[in-house]
């Protein structure tokens, strides 16, 4: 009898737990989203460039509340929201829009048995936008900025046994007074704008570190085999130095101990990283005390490569990688998913999408107006993609464009119709941002560079796009070139060009074009930063059948016409390549909400053009390296 009671109680408990979470099923979902559960959600280590063994995943079911922004605390808590998915997303289990005068609260308990000799770091990979954090009722810290990871040292707040973490989050999205860096998010999501993604939207975790520990480490490895590592040390103020060991398939190829917390070493007969051969060395990075004892150790990796440019025999500047010219060709990638918006539903989903792009012959991805979780760049590193990384855009309402005429040419006569695009520094216009908003912009820009610095895949920084929130362009450009001279700078993708950086970038839909006759760009790498955007609707795989779904140039009548349009734009890009253009970015990887111009449907269930067919088109157009 006792046996049957236990079984009944088990099933009652299981049924009750299952009822606590269910995704919103009114929208389309990817196959990976359909497999997500509270038990399997985002289990991978979030920071592949600096790995430690002692960590605890805090993803899963949390309690939540939505209150007025005047409320000091919630009157009651709701069950449940699935972290790390934003509250508006179907996978959160909530699917609720946040009003401008509302805030989101989060709460969960977790077990911890901290060692008194260690420190505890509470890590958030992404919380949009302003948050305050408490641990066991004590204030842990606050953070502003919705796009990048941050952490708090909670050593003095945690205890042995049950602990509670609580958050209060404000997300103004496109509130005109906030100058919030929000990318493609907009409350009135239509056209090129998408549903807001508020609150916790990326993994949450806690790690144990030694009393004196490696807080961060910058690694730069070049084509000559030289590797430079610089560590920032946290915790107790002890005298330390860094030791770096480089390994190839477990075999030590070089090892060196620095005088202080930096190391410069050289690897002989180095294997270089490139899209065609994305070789990565493993790194063991140790923090030593004066006696040589190991205080802390992290695992990492490095790809040896050098990013540059050179002028060809026809006077055109070209991208180089490891001293060789390389044509950058890839999709504009919004990085949005129907079940989870900013966050991919799983690690597997990232890999599947990149595998498709790789098989199609693309060697580059332009990551558009958002920063991905760090595992995305890890996969780009190991699979061999060149990443153009946009800074997340923002401004005071709308696009916050400087007040001047439309960018694009109205005909093929660029010299008369597109003058605003090619104006020089003295003529181009900046929006007027207050000092505090500009400082926030620079802070997020610098943090983005810091977070992604070690990834060999990241080769271009793009600071502004189609003049959205473009301001103090020369100052921003000079800052980026000075702060990270190892990469190239695209100051303004799609227009409002300023004479700073390395790239002059034109957008044209649907067919790629470029004003080659304008001498102002002769000292810059010429690229078509956006083109294409051919749309094709697939019934049963649309985000919203009631809205104005669209593609550039209008929607074709047949699937054959759709493919023919793609073939034509590929041929046109190939002709521009022959004339000195050094890159082309096709819009885009997938459909997103009302945009039907993806090579894949929004739910990733239908590939509109198979990878092998794309490869053949690209090869015939002369676009493959």
Coordinates of C-alpha atoms in Angstrom, one line a residue:
X1 CA 0.0 0.0 0.0
X2 CA 2.8 2.4 0.9
X3 CA 4.4 1.8 -2.6
X4 CA 1.2 2.9 -4.3
X5 CA 0.9 6.1 -2.2
X6 CA 4.4 7.1 -3.1
X7 CA 3.7 6.6 -6.8
X8 CA 0.5 8.6 -6.6
X9 CA 2.2 11.4 -4.7
X10 CA 5.0 11.4 -7.3
X11 CA 2.6 11.9 -10.2
X12 CA 0.6 14.5 -8.4
X13 CA 3.8 16.4 -7.7
X14 CA 5.0 16.0 -11.3
X15 CA 1.6 17.1 -12.7
X16 CA 1.6 20.2 -10.5
X17 CA 5.1 21.1 -11.5
X18 CA 4.4 20.7 -15.2
X19 CA 1.4 23.1 -14.8
X20 CA 3.7 25.8 -13.5
X21 CA 5.2 26.4 -16.9
X22 CA 3.9 26.3 -20.4
X23 CA 5.2 28.4 -23.4
X24 CA 2.8 30.7 -25.2
X25 CA 1.6 28.7 -28.3
X26 CA -0.2 31.4 -30.2
X27 CA 2.9 32.1 -32.4
X28 CA 5.2 30.0 -34.6
X29 CA 8.2 28.4 -32.8
X30 CA 11.4 26.8 -34.0
X31 CA 12.0 23.1 -33.4
X32 CA 14.6 24.0 -30.7
X33 CA 12.1 26.2 -28.9
X34 CA 9.6 23.3 -28.9
X35 CA 12.1 21.2 -27.0
X36 CA 12.8 23.8 -24.3
X37 CA 11.9 22.8 -20.7
X38 CA 12.8 24.3 -17.3
X39 CA 15.1 21.3 -16.8
X40 CA 17.1 21.7 -20.1
X41 CA 17.1 25.4 -20.7
X42 CA 20.6 26.8 -21.6
X43 CA 22.8 24.4 -19.6
X44 CA 26.1 25.3 -21.4
X45 CA 28.9 27.3 -19.8
X46 CA 28.2 30.9 -20.7
X47 CA 31.8 32.3 -21.1
X48 CA 33.9 30.0 -23.4
X49 CA 36.8 32.4 -23.4
X50 CA 37.4 32.1 -19.7
X51 CA 36.2 28.8 -18.3
X52 CA 36.2 27.7 -14.6
X53 CA 34.9 24.5 -13.2
X54 CA 33.1 25.9 -10.2
X55 CA 29.8 27.4 -11.3
X56 CA 26.1 27.0 -10.9
X57 CA 23.4 27.6 -13.5
X58 CA 20.5 29.8 -12.3
X59 CA 18.4 29.5 -15.4
X60 CA 15.0 27.9 -14.9
X61 CA 11.7 28.9 -13.3
X62 CA 11.7 32.1 -11.3
X63 CA 8.8 34.0 -9.7
X64 CA 8.0 37.4 -11.2
X65 CA 5.7 40.4 -10.8
X66 CA 4.9 43.5 -12.8
X67 CA 4.1 46.7 -10.9
X68 CA 3.9 50.4 -11.3
X69 CA 7.2 52.1 -11.3
X70 CA 6.2 53.8 -8.1
X71 CA 5.8 50.6 -6.2
X72 CA 8.5 49.9 -3.6
X73 CA 7.9 46.1 -3.9
X74 CA 5.3 43.7 -5.3
X75 CA 2.2 43.0 -3.3
X76 CA 2.2 39.5 -4.7
X77 CA 4.4 37.3 -6.9
X78 CA 3.4 35.2 -9.9
X79 CA 4.5 31.7 -10.9
X80 CA 6.4 31.3 -13.1
X81 CA 8.6 32.9 -15.7
X82 CA 11.2 30.8 -17.5
X83 CA 14.6 32.5 -17.2
X84 CA 16.5 33.4 -19.4
X85 CA 13.7 34.4 -21.8
X86 CA 12.4 38.0 -21.9
X87 CA 8.9 38.5 -20.4
X88 CA 7.4 39.3 -23.8
X89 CA 8.6 36.1 -25.4
X90 CA 6.5 32.9 -25.9
X91 CA 9.2 30.8 -24.2
X92 CA 9.0 32.9 -21.0
X93 CA 5.6 31.4 -20.4
X94 CA 4.3 34.9 -19.8
X95 CA 4.2 36.7 -23.2
X96 CA 3.3 40.1 -21.7
X97 CA 4.1 43.6 -23.0
X98 CA 5.5 46.1 -20.5
X99 CA 4.0 49.6 -20.3
X100 CA 6.2 52.6 -20.1
X101 CA 5.3 53.2 -16.4
X102 CA 5.7 49.5 -15.3
X103 CA 8.7 47.6 -13.9
X104 CA 9.5 43.9 -13.8
X105 CA 10.5 42.1 -10.6
X106 CA 12.2 38.7 -10.4
X107 CA 12.9 36.3 -7.5
X108 CA 14.3 32.9 -7.0
X109 CA 16.0 30.8 -4.3
X110 CA 19.2 28.8 -4.8
X111 CA 21.4 26.5 -2.7
X112 CA 25.0 27.4 -2.1
X113 CA 27.7 26.1 0.1
X114 CA 30.4 28.8 -0.2
X115 CA 34.0 28.2 0.9
X116 CA 35.2 31.0 3.2
X117 CA 38.4 31.3 1.2
X118 CA 36.6 31.9 -2.1
X119 CA 34.6 34.7 -3.6
X120 CA 31.2 34.4 -5.2
X121 CA 30.4 36.3 -8.4
X122 CA 26.8 36.6 -9.6
X123 CA 26.7 36.9 -13.4
X124 CA 24.1 38.2 -15.8
X125 CA 24.6 37.7 -19.5
X126 CA 21.9 40.2 -20.4
X127 CA 19.2 42.3 -18.6
X128 CA 17.4 44.9 -20.6
X129 CA 17.7 47.8 -19.5
X130 CA 18.2 49.2 -16.0
X131 CA 18.3 46.8 -13.0
X132 CA 18.8 46.7 -9.3
X133 CA 19.8 43.4 -7.6
X134 CA 19.4 42.2 -4.0
X135 CA 20.8 39.0 -2.5
X136 CA 19.2 37.9 0.8
X137 CA 17.6 41.3 1.1
X138 CA 20.9 43.2 0.8
X139 CA 21.6 45.5 -2.1
X140 CA 24.2 43.8 -4.4
X141 CA 24.4 46.5 -7.1
X142 CA 22.8 48.1 -10.1
X143 CA 23.5 48.2 -13.8
X144 CA 22.5 50.3 -16.8
X145 CA 22.6 48.9 -20.4
X146 CA 20.6 46.1 -21.9
X147 CA 23.0 44.4 -24.3
X148 CA 26.1 43.1 -22.5
X149 CA 27.1 40.9 -19.6
X150 CA 27.9 42.2 -16.1
X151 CA 28.5 40.7 -12.6
X152 CA 28.4 41.5 -8.9
X153 CA 30.7 40.2 -6.1
X154 CA 28.2 38.9 -3.6
X155 CA 30.7 37.2 -1.3
X156 CA 29.5 39.1 1.7
X157 CA 25.8 38.6 1.0
X158 CA 25.5 34.9 0.4
X159 CA 25.3 32.2 3.1
X160 CA 25.5 28.5 3.5
X161 CA 22.2 26.9 2.4
X162 CA 19.2 28.7 0.9
X163 CA 19.8 32.1 -0.7
X164 CA 17.5 34.5 -2.5
X165 CA 18.3 36.7 -5.5
X166 CA 15.8 39.5 -6.4
X167 CA 15.8 42.0 -9.4
X168 CA 13.9 45.1 -10.3
X169 CA 14.1 46.0 -14.0
X170 CA 13.0 49.1 -15.9
X171 CA 12.9 49.0 -19.7
X172 CA 12.0 52.2 -21.4
X173 CA 12.7 50.8 -24.9
X174 CA 12.1 53.8 -27.3
X175 CA 11.1 56.4 -24.6
X176 CA 12.3 59.7 -26.3
X177 CA 13.9 61.0 -23.1
X178 CA 16.1 58.0 -22.4
X179 CA 18.4 57.7 -25.5
X180 CA 18.4 54.0 -24.7
X181 CA 20.5 51.7 -26.9
X182 CA 17.9 49.2 -28.0
X183 CA 18.7 48.1 -31.5
X184 CA 15.6 47.0 -33.5
X185 CA 13.3 47.0 -30.5
X186 CA 10.3 49.3 -30.7
X187 CA 6.9 49.4 -28.9
X188 CA 5.2 50.0 -32.2
X189 CA 6.9 47.0 -33.9
X190 CA 6.2 47.0 -37.6
X191 CA 8.3 47.3 -40.7
X192 CA 11.9 47.0 -39.8
X193 CA 11.2 47.2 -36.0
X194 CA 10.6 44.2 -33.7
X195 CA 8.8 43.4 -30.4
X196 CA 10.6 44.7 -27.3
X197 CA 12.6 42.2 -25.2
X198 CA 12.5 43.3 -21.6
X199 CA 14.1 42.2 -18.4
X200 CA 16.4 39.1 -18.1
X201 CA 17.0 37.8 -21.7
X202 CA 20.2 35.8 -21.4
X203 CA 21.6 33.3 -18.9
X204 CA 22.1 33.9 -15.2
X205 CA 24.8 32.1 -13.2
X206 CA 27.0 32.2 -10.1
X207 CA 30.7 31.1 -9.9
X208 CA 33.2 30.5 -7.1
X209 CA 36.6 32.1 -7.6
X210 CA 39.7 32.1 -5.4
X211 CA 40.4 35.0 -3.0
X212 CA 42.7 36.5 -5.6
X213 CA 41.4 35.7 -9.1
X214 CA 41.6 36.5 -12.8
X215 CA 38.8 39.1 -13.3
X216 CA 39.4 39.4 -17.0
X217 CA 42.1 38.7 -19.6
X218 CA 42.7 40.2 -23.0
X219 CA 44.3 37.9 -25.6
X220 CA 45.6 39.0 -29.0
X221 CA 47.3 36.5 -31.2
X222 CA 48.7 37.5 -34.7
X223 CA 49.9 35.9 -37.9
X224 CA 53.5 36.0 -36.8
X225 CA 52.9 33.7 -33.9
X226 CA 53.0 36.3 -31.2
X227 CA 50.5 36.2 -28.4
X228 CA 50.0 38.9 -25.9
X229 CA 47.8 38.3 -22.8
X230 CA 46.9 41.0 -20.2
X231 CA 45.0 40.1 -17.1
X232 CA 43.0 42.3 -14.7
X233 CA 43.2 40.8 -11.2
X234 CA 40.3 41.0 -8.6
X235 CA 40.0 40.2 -4.9
X236 CA 42.8 40.5 -2.4
X237 CA 45.6 42.9 -3.2
X238 CA 48.5 40.4 -3.6
X239 CA 51.5 40.6 -5.8
X240 CA 50.9 38.3 -8.7
X241 CA 52.1 37.4 -12.2
X242 CA 50.6 35.6 -15.2
X243 CA 51.6 32.3 -16.8
X244 CA 50.2 31.2 -20.2
X245 CA 50.5 27.8 -21.7
X246 CA 49.6 27.2 -25.4
X247 CA 48.5 23.7 -26.4
X248 CA 47.8 22.0 -29.7
X249 CA 45.6 19.0 -29.2
X250 CA 46.8 18.6 -25.6
X251 CA 50.5 19.0 -26.4
X252 CA 52.4 22.1 -25.0
X253 CA 53.8 24.2 -27.9
X254 CA 54.8 27.2 -25.8
X255 CA 54.7 28.4 -22.2
X256 CA 55.8 31.6 -20.5
X257 CA 55.5 33.3 -17.1
X258 CA 55.3 37.1 -17.2
X259 CA 57.0 39.6 -14.9
X260 CA 53.6 41.0 -13.8
X261 CA 50.1 40.3 -15.1
X262 CA 50.9 40.3 -18.7
X263 CA 52.7 37.8 -21.0
X264 CA 54.2 38.1 -24.4
X265 CA 55.2 34.9 -26.1
X266 CA 55.9 33.5 -29.6
X267 CA 54.7 30.3 -31.2
X268 CA 57.0 28.8 -33.9
X269 CA 55.5 27.4 -37.1
X270 CA 52.1 28.8 -36.0
X271 CA 48.9 27.4 -37.5
X272 CA 46.9 30.4 -38.6
X273 CA 43.1 31.0 -38.1
X274 CA 41.0 31.8 -41.2
X275 CA 37.4 31.0 -42.4
X276 CA 38.8 28.1 -44.5
X277 CA 40.9 26.8 -41.7
X278 CA 39.6 28.0 -38.3
X279 CA 42.3 26.5 -36.2
X280 CA 42.2 27.3 -32.4
X281 CA 45.0 26.7 -29.9
X282 CA 43.9 25.8 -26.3
X283 CA 45.2 28.1 -23.6
X284 CA 45.8 27.5 -19.9
X285 CA 46.1 30.8 -18.1
X286 CA 47.3 30.7 -14.5
X287 CA 47.7 33.5 -11.9
X288 CA 50.7 32.9 -9.7
X289 CA 51.9 34.4 -6.4
X290 CA 55.5 35.4 -5.7
X291 CA 56.4 31.8 -4.9
X292 CA 55.0 30.4 -8.1
X293 CA 52.0 28.8 -6.4
X294 CA 48.8 28.8 -8.5
X295 CA 46.2 31.2 -7.1
X296 CA 43.7 30.9 -10.0
X297 CA 43.4 29.1 -13.4
X298 CA 41.1 29.5 -16.4
X299 CA 40.9 27.7 -19.7
X300 CA 40.7 29.6 -22.9
X301 CA 41.7 29.5 -26.6
X302 CA 43.2 31.6 -29.3
X303 CA 43.1 31.9 -33.0
X304 CA 46.3 33.4 -34.5
X305 CA 45.3 35.9 -37.2
X306 CA 46.0 39.5 -38.4
X307 CA 43.3 41.8 -39.8
X308 CA 44.4 44.4 -42.3
X309 CA 44.0 46.1 -45.6
X310 CA 46.1 46.8 -48.7
X311 CA 45.8 48.7 -52.0
X312 CA 45.6 46.5 -55.1
X313 CA 47.1 47.2 -58.5
X314 CA 44.1 49.2 -59.6
X315 CA 44.2 51.5 -56.6
X316 CA 41.3 49.8 -54.7
X317 CA 41.7 49.1 -51.0
X318 CA 40.9 45.5 -50.0
X319 CA 40.5 43.6 -46.8
X320 CA 43.3 41.3 -45.9
X321 CA 43.5 38.4 -43.5
X322 CA 47.0 37.1 -42.5
X323 CA 48.5 39.3 -45.3
X324 CA 46.3 37.9 -48.1
X325 CA 43.4 39.7 -49.8
X326 CA 40.0 38.3 -48.9
X327 CA 36.5 39.2 -50.1
X328 CA 34.0 39.4 -47.3
X329 CA 30.6 37.9 -48.3
X330 CA 27.8 37.1 -45.9
X331 CA 24.3 37.9 -44.6
X332 CA 22.9 40.6 -42.5
X333 CA 22.0 38.7 -39.4
X334 CA 19.3 40.2 -37.1
X335 CA 19.7 37.4 -34.6
X336 CA 16.0 37.2 -33.6
X337 CA 14.0 34.1 -32.9
X338 CA 10.2 33.7 -32.8
X339 CA 10.1 32.0 -29.4
X340 CA 12.8 33.9 -27.6
X341 CA 13.5 37.1 -29.6
X342 CA 17.1 38.3 -28.7
X343 CA 18.3 34.9 -27.3
X344 CA 18.6 31.8 -29.4
X345 CA 16.5 29.0 -28.0
X346 CA 19.5 26.8 -27.6
X347 CA 23.2 26.3 -28.3
X348 CA 22.2 23.7 -31.0
X349 CA 20.1 26.3 -32.8
X350 CA 23.1 28.6 -33.2
X351 CA 25.2 25.8 -34.7
X352 CA 22.5 24.7 -37.1
X353 CA 22.1 28.2 -38.5
X354 CA 25.9 28.7 -38.9
X355 CA 26.3 25.3 -40.6
X356 CA 23.7 26.3 -43.2
X357 CA 25.5 29.6 -43.9
X358 CA 28.9 27.9 -44.1
X359 CA 27.6 25.3 -46.6
X360 CA 26.2 28.1 -48.7
X361 CA 29.7 29.5 -49.1
X362 CA 29.4 32.6 -46.9
X363 CA 32.6 33.5 -45.0
X364 CA 31.2 36.5 -43.1
X365 CA 28.2 37.5 -40.9
X366 CA 27.2 41.1 -40.2
X367 CA 25.7 41.0 -36.7
X368 CA 23.1 43.7 -37.0
X369 CA 22.3 46.2 -34.2
X370 CA 22.6 43.6 -31.4
X371 CA 25.3 41.8 -29.4
X372 CA 24.9 38.0 -29.1
X373 CA 25.5 35.9 -26.1
X374 CA 29.2 35.0 -25.8
X375 CA 28.7 31.4 -27.0
X376 CA 27.6 32.7 -30.4
X377 CA 31.1 34.1 -31.0
X378 CA 32.7 30.9 -29.7
X379 CA 30.9 29.0 -32.5
X380 CA 31.9 31.6 -35.0
X381 CA 35.5 31.2 -33.9
X382 CA 35.5 27.4 -34.3
X383 CA 33.4 27.3 -37.4
X384 CA 35.3 30.0 -39.2
X385 CA 33.3 33.2 -39.8
X386 CA 34.4 36.8 -40.1
X387 CA 32.1 38.9 -37.9
X388 CA 31.2 42.5 -38.5
X389 CA 29.9 43.6 -35.2
X390 CA 27.5 46.5 -35.0
X391 CA 27.1 48.7 -32.0
X392 CA 23.6 48.5 -30.7
X393 CA 21.8 51.7 -31.9
X394 CA 19.6 54.1 -30.0
X395 CA 18.5 57.6 -29.6
X396 CA 15.8 60.0 -28.6
X397 CA 12.7 58.4 -30.2
X398 CA 12.3 57.0 -33.7
X399 CA 15.6 56.5 -35.6
X400 CA 17.1 59.8 -34.3
X401 CA 18.4 60.7 -37.7
X402 CA 20.3 63.9 -38.2
X403 CA 17.8 66.2 -40.1
X404 CA 18.8 66.0 -43.7
X405 CA 17.6 64.5 -46.9
X406 CA 17.1 60.8 -47.7
X407 CA 20.3 58.8 -48.1
X408 CA 19.8 56.6 -51.1
X409 CA 20.0 57.5 -54.7
X410 CA 16.7 58.0 -56.5
X411 CA 18.3 56.9 -59.8
X412 CA 21.6 55.6 -61.1
X413 CA 23.0 59.1 -61.3
X414 CA 24.9 59.1 -58.0
X415 CA 26.7 62.3 -58.7
X416 CA 23.5 64.3 -58.5
X417 CA 21.0 62.1 -56.6
X418 CA 23.2 60.7 -53.8
X419 CA 25.2 63.8 -52.8
X420 CA 24.1 63.6 -49.1
X421 CA 25.7 60.1 -48.9
X422 CA 29.1 61.2 -50.0
X423 CA 29.4 64.5 -48.1
X424 CA 32.8 65.0 -46.5
X425 CA 33.4 65.5 -42.8
X426 CA 32.7 69.2 -42.9
X427 CA 29.3 68.6 -44.6
X428 CA 28.0 65.5 -42.9
X429 CA 25.7 65.9 -40.0
X430 CA 25.5 64.5 -36.5
X431 CA 22.5 64.3 -34.1
X432 CA 22.8 66.4 -31.0
X433 CA 23.2 64.1 -28.0
X434 CA 23.5 65.4 -24.4
X435 CA 26.8 64.6 -22.6
X436 CA 25.2 62.0 -20.3
X437 CA 23.7 60.1 -23.2
X438 CA 26.9 60.2 -25.2
X439 CA 28.9 58.9 -22.2
X440 CA 26.5 56.0 -21.9
X441 CA 26.9 55.2 -25.6
X442 CA 30.7 55.2 -25.2
X443 CA 30.6 53.1 -22.1
X444 CA 28.5 50.4 -23.8
X445 CA 30.7 50.6 -26.9
X446 CA 33.9 50.2 -24.9
X447 CA 32.3 47.3 -22.9
X448 CA 31.3 45.6 -26.2
X449 CA 34.9 45.8 -27.4
X450 CA 36.2 44.4 -24.1
X451 CA 33.7 41.5 -24.0
X452 CA 34.4 40.4 -27.6
X453 CA 38.1 41.4 -27.8
X454 CA 39.5 37.8 -27.6
X455 CA 37.4 36.4 -30.4
X456 CA 39.4 35.9 -33.7
X457 CA 36.1 35.9 -35.7
X458 CA 35.4 39.6 -34.9
X459 CA 37.2 41.7 -37.5
X460 CA 35.1 44.9 -38.0
X461 CA 33.4 47.3 -35.6
X462 CA 30.5 49.2 -37.1
X463 CA 29.6 52.2 -34.9
X464 CA 26.6 53.6 -36.7
X465 CA 24.0 52.4 -39.3
X466 CA 22.0 54.6 -41.6
X467 CA 22.6 57.5 -39.2
X468 CA 20.4 56.0 -36.5
X469 CA 21.5 57.8 -33.4
X470 CA 24.7 59.0 -35.2
X471 CA 26.4 61.6 -33.1
X472 CA 29.9 63.0 -32.5
X473 CA 31.1 60.7 -35.2
X474 CA 34.7 61.8 -35.4
X475 CA 35.1 61.5 -31.6
X476 CA 33.5 58.0 -31.7
X477 CA 35.7 56.9 -34.6
X478 CA 38.9 58.2 -33.1
X479 CA 38.1 56.4 -29.8
X480 CA 37.5 53.0 -31.5
X481 CA 40.7 53.2 -33.7
X482 CA 42.7 54.1 -30.6
X483 CA 41.1 51.6 -28.3
X484 CA 41.3 48.6 -30.6
X485 CA 43.8 49.1 -33.5
X486 CA 43.8 45.4 -34.2
X487 CA 40.5 45.6 -36.1
X488 CA 39.0 47.7 -38.8
X489 CA 36.4 50.4 -38.3
X490 CA 33.2 51.0 -40.4
X491 CA 32.2 54.4 -39.0
X492 CA 28.8 54.6 -40.7
X493 CA 27.2 51.7 -42.6
X494 CA 24.8 53.0 -45.2
X495 CA 25.7 56.7 -45.3
X496 CA 26.4 60.0 -43.5
X497 CA 30.1 59.2 -44.0
X498 CA 32.8 60.8 -41.9
X499 CA 36.5 60.6 -42.9
X500 CA 37.6 58.3 -40.0
X501 CA 38.2 54.6 -39.9
X502 CA 38.8 52.2 -42.8
X503 CA 35.6 51.6 -44.7
X504 CA 33.1 53.5 -46.9
X505 CA 29.8 51.6 -46.9
X506 CA 26.8 51.9 -49.2
X507 CA 23.4 50.3 -48.9
X508 CA 21.1 49.8 -51.9
X509 CA 18.0 47.7 -52.3
X510 CA 17.3 45.4 -53.9
X511 CA 20.3 45.5 -56.3
X512 CA 23.8 46.2 -55.1
X513 CA 25.2 49.5 -56.3
X514 CA 28.2 51.7 -55.3
X515 CA 29.2 55.3 -56.3
X516 CA 32.7 54.2 -57.6
X517 CA 33.2 57.5 -59.4
X518 CA 33.4 59.6 -56.1
X519 CA 37.1 60.3 -55.3
X520 CA 36.4 60.8 -51.6
X521 CA 36.3 57.0 -51.1
X522 CA 39.5 56.2 -52.9
X523 CA 41.4 55.9 -49.6
X524 CA 38.8 53.6 -48.0
X525 CA 37.7 50.0 -48.4
X526 CA 34.5 50.1 -50.5
X527 CA 31.8 47.8 -49.4
X528 CA 28.1 47.2 -50.1
X529 CA 26.9 46.9 -46.5
X530 CA 23.3 45.9 -47.4
X531 CA 21.6 44.8 -50.5
X532 CA 19.0 42.2 -51.7
X533 CA 16.2 41.7 -49.2
X534 CA 14.2 39.6 -51.6
X535 CA 11.1 38.4 -49.9
X536 CA 9.2 35.1 -50.2
X537 CA 6.2 34.2 -48.0
X538 CA 5.9 30.6 -46.9
X539 CA 2.4 29.7 -45.8
X540 CA 2.1 28.3 -42.2
X541 CA 5.5 29.9 -41.3
X542 CA 4.5 33.6 -40.9
X543 CA 4.7 35.4 -37.6
X544 CA 1.5 37.4 -38.2
X545 CA -0.8 36.8 -41.1
X546 CA -2.8 40.0 -40.4
X547 CA 0.1 42.5 -40.8
X548 CA 1.8 43.9 -43.9
X549 CA 4.4 41.3 -44.5
X550 CA 7.0 42.5 -47.0
X551 CA 10.3 42.3 -48.8
X552 CA 12.4 44.8 -50.8
X553 CA 11.3 45.3 -54.3
X554 CA 7.9 43.8 -53.6
X555 CA 7.1 40.1 -53.3
X556 CA 7.6 37.9 -56.4
X557 CA 4.8 35.9 -58.0
X558 CA 6.5 32.6 -57.9
X559 CA 9.3 30.7 -56.0
X560 CA 11.2 30.6 -59.3
X561 CA 11.1 34.4 -59.6
X562 CA 12.3 34.7 -56.1
X563 CA 15.4 32.5 -56.8
X564 CA 16.0 34.4 -60.1
X565 CA 16.1 37.7 -58.2
X566 CA 18.7 36.3 -55.8
X567 CA 20.8 35.0 -58.7
X568 CA 20.7 38.4 -60.4
X569 CA 21.8 40.3 -57.3
X570 CA 24.6 37.8 -56.8
X571 CA 25.8 38.4 -60.4
X572 CA 25.7 42.2 -59.9
X573 CA 27.7 41.9 -56.7
X574 CA 30.2 39.8 -58.6
X575 CA 30.6 42.6 -61.2
X576 CA 31.2 45.1 -58.4
X577 CA 33.8 42.8 -56.9
X578 CA 35.6 42.9 -60.3
X579 CA 35.6 46.7 -60.0
X580 CA 37.2 46.9 -56.6
X581 CA 34.3 46.4 -54.1
X582 CA 35.7 44.4 -51.2
X583 CA 32.5 43.1 -49.5
X584 CA 28.8 42.4 -49.9
X585 CA 26.2 41.9 -47.2
X586 CA 22.9 40.2 -48.3
X587 CA 19.8 41.0 -46.3
X588 CA 19.2 38.6 -44.6
X589 CA 19.6 35.2 -42.9
X590 CA 16.0 34.7 -41.8
X591 CA 12.6 36.3 -41.9
X592 CA 11.9 38.4 -38.8
X593 CA 8.3 39.2 -37.7
X594 CA 6.9 41.1 -40.8
X595 CA 10.1 41.0 -42.8
X596 CA 9.9 38.1 -45.3
X597 CA 13.4 38.7 -46.8
X598 CA 15.2 35.8 -45.1
X599 CA 16.9 32.8 -46.8
X600 CA 15.1 30.8 -44.1
X601 CA 11.7 31.3 -42.5
X602 CA 11.5 32.9 -39.1
X603 CA 10.8 29.6 -37.4
X604 CA 13.8 28.0 -39.2
X605 CA 11.6 25.2 -40.4
X606 CA 11.8 26.0 -44.1
X607 CA 14.9 26.7 -46.1
X608 CA 13.9 28.9 -49.0
X609 CA 17.0 28.3 -51.0
X610 CA 19.1 25.2 -50.1
X611 CA 22.7 25.7 -49.1
X612 CA 24.0 23.8 -52.0
X613 CA 22.0 25.8 -54.5
X614 CA 23.3 29.0 -52.9
X615 CA 26.9 27.7 -53.1
X616 CA 26.5 27.1 -56.8
X617 CA 25.0 30.6 -57.4
X618 CA 27.8 32.2 -55.4
X619 CA 30.5 30.2 -57.2
X620 CA 29.1 31.1 -60.6
X621 CA 29.0 34.8 -59.7
X622 CA 32.6 34.7 -58.6
X623 CA 31.9 35.5 -55.0
X624 CA 33.7 32.6 -53.3
X625 CA 37.3 32.8 -52.1

